[in-house]
């Protein structure tokens, strides 16, 4: 499938309620911030208003073009690149990865590579903050096929029971792109043992015509995996929140918000 056209992506995926204000608050005391997987800078451009030096890392040239031309976009330093590995030659007071960007890292090696790069680019007392959807209950409650690996192997990301063939399709709210209204259909399939989701979108013009398609592959990580990967990269989770209102994370949380720091941070001695 061709790359997801970003104009269509952003028409549907608009962030989560409260995320912009949360990341604004998280900038207290900071002078610089790097956003990973920034898209068109929905968050990054909002942080420009806080008087920060804002850098946005994004792999899609289309998203960067749209971000540069949006309000505040000309004040962001845009860098086209991958989250898995980056070398920018500077450090930041804050590094953020909003809107489940971390689940776009499709295996454990990519996650560790990203976190090691975060460690290398974070000021000693800086903070790394990201949010994802909580995957632990979703994974645990899934029905286990008989031919899948034993439960003790689930979470390793090494084995796979294979993709389930029963695509689940739902119609979402319509969107408008470049003056054209589209019906939107979301379909997904799941490889539970490998913790992979293949989510696809089909945009059908209401007036007829060729549909536009896009896909978002995700590899979800469980909380123990996230904590272990942070430690392996020289980072440490300071706190897990269950929402942008900073409530405690528990099994009923709708978001997982992680705030981490370097292992050698003086935050541990204050």
Coordinates of C-alpha atoms in Angstrom, one line a residue:
X1 CA 0.0 0.0 0.0
X2 CA 1.2 3.5 -0.9
X3 CA 2.2 5.9 1.9
X4 CA -0.7 7.4 3.8
X5 CA -1.3 10.9 2.2
X6 CA -0.7 13.2 5.1
X7 CA -3.5 15.6 4.2
X8 CA -5.9 12.8 4.7
X9 CA -4.2 11.6 7.8
X10 CA -4.5 14.9 9.6
X11 CA -8.1 15.3 8.6
X12 CA -9.0 12.3 10.6
X13 CA -6.3 12.1 13.3
X14 CA -6.6 15.3 15.3
X15 CA -5.0 14.3 18.6
X16 CA -6.4 13.7 22.0
X17 CA -8.4 16.1 24.2
X18 CA -6.0 17.9 26.5
X19 CA -2.8 16.8 24.9
X20 CA -1.7 20.3 23.7
X21 CA -2.2 21.9 27.1
X22 CA -0.5 19.0 28.8
X23 CA 2.7 19.4 26.7
X24 CA 2.6 23.1 27.2
X25 CA 2.6 22.6 31.0
X26 CA 5.4 20.1 30.7
X27 CA 7.6 22.8 29.2
X28 CA 7.9 24.7 32.5
X29 CA 11.5 25.7 33.1
X30 CA 12.6 24.5 29.7
X31 CA 14.3 26.5 26.9
X32 CA 14.4 23.9 24.1
X33 CA 12.3 21.0 23.0
X34 CA 12.5 18.2 20.4
X35 CA 9.4 16.6 19.2
X36 CA 9.7 13.1 17.6
X37 CA 7.2 12.0 14.9
X38 CA 6.0 15.5 14.8
X39 CA 3.7 15.3 11.8
X40 CA 2.8 18.8 10.7
X41 CA 3.7 20.1 14.1
X42 CA 0.3 20.3 15.7
X43 CA 2.1 20.1 19.1
X44 CA 5.4 21.7 18.1
X45 CA 3.8 24.8 16.6
X46 CA 1.8 25.3 19.8
X47 CA 5.0 25.2 21.8
X48 CA 6.5 28.0 19.8
X49 CA 4.0 30.3 21.7
X50 CA 5.8 29.3 25.0
X51 CA 9.0 31.1 23.8
X52 CA 10.9 27.8 23.3
X53 CA 13.4 26.8 20.7
X54 CA 11.4 24.1 19.0
X55 CA 12.8 21.3 16.8
X56 CA 10.6 18.8 15.0
X57 CA 11.7 15.5 13.6
X58 CA 9.4 13.9 11.0
X59 CA 10.0 11.3 8.3
X60 CA 7.2 12.6 5.9
X61 CA 8.3 15.4 3.6
X62 CA 4.6 16.1 2.9
X63 CA 3.9 16.6 6.6
X64 CA 6.9 18.9 7.0
X65 CA 5.8 21.0 4.0
X66 CA 2.3 21.4 5.4
X67 CA 3.7 22.2 8.9
X68 CA 6.0 24.9 7.6
X69 CA 3.2 26.6 5.8
X70 CA 0.8 26.5 8.9
X71 CA 0.7 29.2 11.5
X72 CA 3.8 29.2 13.6
X73 CA 5.5 26.6 11.3
X74 CA 8.2 29.0 10.1
X75 CA 9.5 29.3 13.7
X76 CA 10.0 25.6 14.1
X77 CA 13.3 23.9 13.0
X78 CA 12.2 21.0 10.8
X79 CA 14.3 17.9 10.3
X80 CA 13.4 15.1 8.0
X81 CA 14.4 11.8 9.6
X82 CA 13.5 8.6 11.4
X83 CA 12.8 8.2 15.1
X84 CA 14.8 4.9 15.2
X85 CA 18.1 6.6 14.9
X86 CA 19.0 10.3 14.8
X87 CA 22.0 12.5 15.4
X88 CA 21.3 16.2 15.6
X89 CA 24.4 17.4 17.4
X90 CA 22.7 19.1 20.2
X91 CA 20.8 18.4 23.5
X92 CA 17.4 19.5 24.6
X93 CA 15.6 20.3 27.9
X94 CA 12.6 18.3 26.8
X95 CA 12.1 15.6 24.2
X96 CA 8.5 14.6 23.5
X97 CA 6.7 11.9 21.5
X98 CA 3.0 12.6 21.6
X99 CA 0.0 10.8 20.1
X100 CA 1.3 7.2 20.3
X101 CA 4.3 8.0 18.1
X102 CA 6.3 5.4 20.1
X103 CA 4.1 2.6 18.8
X104 CA 5.2 3.4 15.2
X105 CA 8.5 1.8 16.1
X106 CA 7.8 -1.7 14.8
X107 CA 10.1 -3.9 16.8
X108 CA 12.1 -3.9 20.1
X109 CA 15.3 -3.0 18.3
X110 CA 13.8 0.1 16.9
X111 CA 12.4 1.1 20.3
X112 CA 15.8 0.7 21.9
X113 CA 17.5 2.6 19.1
X114 CA 15.1 5.5 19.6
X115 CA 15.5 5.6 23.3
X116 CA 19.3 5.5 23.1
X117 CA 19.1 8.5 20.7
X118 CA 16.8 10.2 23.2
X119 CA 19.3 9.6 25.9
X120 CA 22.1 11.1 23.8
X121 CA 20.1 14.2 23.0
X122 CA 18.6 14.9 26.4
X123 CA 20.2 17.4 28.8
X124 CA 21.3 15.9 32.0
X125 CA 18.3 17.1 34.0
X126 CA 16.0 17.1 31.0
X127 CA 12.7 15.2 30.6
X128 CA 11.5 12.7 28.0
X129 CA 7.7 12.6 27.8
X130 CA 5.5 10.5 25.6
X131 CA 1.9 9.2 25.5
X132 CA 0.4 6.0 24.0
X133 CA -2.8 4.1 24.4
X134 CA -2.5 1.5 27.2
X135 CA -2.0 -1.9 25.6
X136 CA -1.7 -4.2 28.5
X137 CA -5.4 -5.0 29.1
X138 CA -6.1 -5.1 25.4
X139 CA -3.3 -7.7 25.0
X140 CA -4.3 -9.7 28.1
X141 CA -8.0 -9.9 27.2
X142 CA -7.4 -11.1 23.6
X143 CA -8.4 -14.6 22.8
X144 CA -5.4 -16.8 22.3
X145 CA -5.4 -19.0 19.2
X146 CA -4.3 -22.6 19.9
X147 CA -1.5 -22.3 17.4
X148 CA 0.0 -19.2 19.1
X149 CA 3.1 -19.3 21.2
X150 CA 2.5 -20.1 24.9
X151 CA 1.5 -17.2 27.1
X152 CA 5.0 -17.1 28.6
X153 CA 6.4 -16.0 25.2
X154 CA 3.8 -13.3 24.6
X155 CA 5.4 -9.9 24.9
X156 CA 8.8 -10.9 23.6
X157 CA 8.0 -9.8 20.1
X158 CA 10.1 -12.6 18.8
X159 CA 7.4 -15.2 17.8
X160 CA 4.2 -14.8 16.0
X161 CA 1.0 -16.8 15.7
X162 CA 0.3 -15.0 12.5
X163 CA -2.2 -12.4 11.3
X164 CA -5.8 -13.1 12.1
X165 CA -7.7 -13.1 8.8
X166 CA -10.9 -11.6 10.1
X167 CA -10.6 -8.0 9.2
X168 CA -12.8 -5.8 11.4
X169 CA -14.3 -2.8 9.5
X170 CA -16.1 0.3 10.9
X171 CA -17.3 3.5 9.3
X172 CA -16.0 6.6 11.0
X173 CA -17.2 10.2 10.9
X174 CA -16.8 11.8 7.5
X175 CA -14.0 14.3 6.8
X176 CA -13.3 17.0 4.3
X177 CA -10.1 17.3 2.4
X178 CA -9.4 20.1 -0.1
X179 CA -13.1 20.9 -0.2
X180 CA -14.2 17.3 -0.9
X181 CA -16.2 15.3 1.7
X182 CA -15.2 11.7 2.2
X183 CA -16.8 8.7 4.0
X184 CA -14.1 7.0 6.0
X185 CA -13.8 3.3 6.8
X186 CA -11.3 1.8 9.2
X187 CA -10.3 -1.8 9.0
X188 CA -7.8 -3.7 11.2
X189 CA -6.2 -7.0 11.8
X190 CA -4.1 -8.2 14.7
X191 CA -1.1 -10.5 15.3
X192 CA -1.3 -10.9 19.0
X193 CA 1.9 -12.9 19.6
X194 CA 4.0 -10.3 17.7
X195 CA 1.9 -7.4 19.2
X196 CA 1.3 -6.0 15.8
X197 CA -1.7 -4.1 14.5
X198 CA -2.3 -3.4 10.9
X199 CA -4.9 -0.5 10.7
X200 CA -6.0 0.7 7.3
X201 CA -8.2 3.6 6.2
X202 CA -10.3 4.0 3.1
X203 CA -11.6 7.5 2.1
X204 CA -14.5 7.3 -0.4
X205 CA -15.6 10.6 -2.0
X206 CA -19.3 11.2 -1.2
X207 CA -19.8 12.3 -4.8
X208 CA -18.2 9.3 -6.3
X209 CA -14.6 8.7 -7.6
X210 CA -11.5 6.8 -6.7
X211 CA -11.0 6.1 -3.0
X212 CA -7.9 7.2 -1.1
X213 CA -6.2 4.6 1.1
X214 CA -3.7 4.8 3.9
X215 CA -2.3 2.5 6.6
X216 CA -0.9 2.8 10.1
X217 CA 1.1 -0.2 11.2
X218 CA 1.8 -0.3 15.0
X219 CA 3.8 -2.5 17.3
X220 CA 2.3 -1.9 20.8
X221 CA 4.5 -2.3 23.8
X222 CA 3.4 -3.4 27.3
X223 CA 4.3 -1.4 30.4
X224 CA 7.0 -3.9 31.6
X225 CA 8.6 -3.7 28.1
X226 CA 8.6 0.1 28.1
X227 CA 10.2 0.3 31.5
X228 CA 12.8 -2.3 30.6
X229 CA 13.7 -0.5 27.4
X230 CA 14.0 2.8 29.1
X231 CA 16.5 1.3 31.6
X232 CA 18.4 -0.5 28.8
X233 CA 18.8 2.9 27.1
X234 CA 20.1 4.7 30.3
X235 CA 16.8 6.3 31.1
X236 CA 14.4 5.9 34.0
X237 CA 10.6 6.4 34.3
X238 CA 9.9 9.0 36.9
X239 CA 6.2 8.7 36.8
X240 CA 3.4 7.0 34.8
X241 CA 0.1 9.0 34.4
X242 CA -3.2 7.7 33.3
X243 CA -4.3 10.8 31.4
X244 CA -3.4 14.4 30.5
X245 CA -4.9 15.6 33.8
X246 CA -2.0 13.7 35.5
X247 CA -4.2 11.2 37.3
X248 CA -2.4 8.0 38.5
X249 CA -2.0 5.3 35.9
X250 CA -4.1 2.2 36.6
X251 CA -6.0 -0.6 34.7
X252 CA -8.9 1.8 33.9
X253 CA -6.7 4.5 32.3
X254 CA -7.4 5.6 28.7
X255 CA -3.9 6.9 28.1
X256 CA -0.5 6.0 29.4
X257 CA 1.7 9.1 29.8
X258 CA 5.3 8.4 30.7
X259 CA 7.8 11.0 32.0
X260 CA 11.4 9.8 32.1
X261 CA 14.8 11.2 32.8
X262 CA 18.4 10.2 32.3
X263 CA 19.8 7.7 34.8
X264 CA 22.5 10.2 35.8
X265 CA 20.1 13.1 36.3
X266 CA 20.4 15.1 39.5
X267 CA 16.6 14.8 39.8
X268 CA 17.2 11.5 41.6
X269 CA 19.3 13.3 44.3
X270 CA 17.1 16.4 44.9

